[in-house]
Amino acid sequence: MKSSNVIARERGTDLLTVRNLHVEGFSGERWHPIVRGVDFSLKRGEVLGLIGESGAGKSTIGLAAMGYAKPGCR
């Protein structure tokens, strides 16, 4: 482990914090929940892996964390 990683953890410096992430998609005549209430944070040097079934929202969470939305989503 690099010393910079230890320092970031000791100071509690988050590089990315996501709280209460919700994503909805429009289908038919209404909005449907796709992702509900996701929370996570990453410090310098940390890695996060998302595991789940096909269609569980892994890619949607990653895109939303970067500020992107799939067409028809908010």
XYZ file of C-alpha atoms in Angstrom:
74
model
C 0.000 0.000 0.000
C 1.343 3.427 -0.942
C 1.754 5.953 1.817
C -0.543 8.391 -0.022
C -3.340 5.821 0.288
C -2.816 5.597 4.030
C -2.826 9.383 4.358
C -6.071 9.680 2.393
C -7.712 7.105 4.659
C -6.428 8.740 7.825
C -7.737 12.138 6.770
C -11.029 10.664 5.634
C -10.709 12.256 2.211
C -13.292 10.825 -0.159
C -12.613 11.218 -3.873
C -16.159 10.165 -4.742
C -19.206 10.069 -2.507
C -22.620 8.896 -3.681
C -25.569 9.146 -1.310
C -29.150 8.028 -1.876
C -28.740 7.539 -5.639
C -32.031 6.972 -7.442
C -32.459 6.411 -11.182
C -35.802 6.141 -12.953
C -36.672 5.117 -16.496
C -39.713 6.143 -18.493
C -41.762 3.313 -19.947
C -45.352 3.297 -21.073
C -46.957 6.262 -19.386
C -44.944 6.597 -16.193
C -41.507 6.582 -14.563
C -40.296 3.300 -13.059
C -37.529 2.938 -10.433
C -34.349 1.308 -11.771
C -31.903 2.043 -8.930
C -33.054 2.855 -5.383
C -31.079 4.412 -2.535
C -27.476 3.449 -3.398
C -24.722 4.782 -1.099
C -20.946 4.425 -1.428
C -17.720 6.384 -1.144
C -14.229 5.838 -2.510
C -10.944 7.089 -1.146
C -7.715 7.488 -3.131
C -6.403 4.050 -4.127
C -9.616 2.160 -3.356
C -11.467 0.023 -5.880
C -15.183 -0.769 -5.868
C -16.660 -3.800 -7.581
C -20.357 -4.168 -8.314
C -21.657 -7.713 -8.584
C -25.146 -8.678 -9.638
C -27.349 -10.365 -12.158
C -27.814 -9.088 -15.690
C -30.094 -6.058 -15.613
C -29.549 -5.381 -11.900
C -28.344 -1.786 -12.473
C -24.543 -2.098 -12.225
C -23.819 -0.112 -15.400
C -26.577 2.368 -14.588
C -24.995 3.071 -11.178
C -21.575 3.638 -12.768
C -22.962 5.941 -15.447
C -25.051 7.912 -12.936
C -22.015 8.309 -10.644
C -20.209 9.938 -13.601
C -23.169 12.208 -14.319
C -24.459 10.367 -17.380
C -27.981 9.081 -17.908
C -29.107 6.484 -20.408
C -31.749 7.699 -22.881
C -35.157 7.752 -21.192
C -33.664 7.867 -17.672
C -33.393 10.546 -15.048
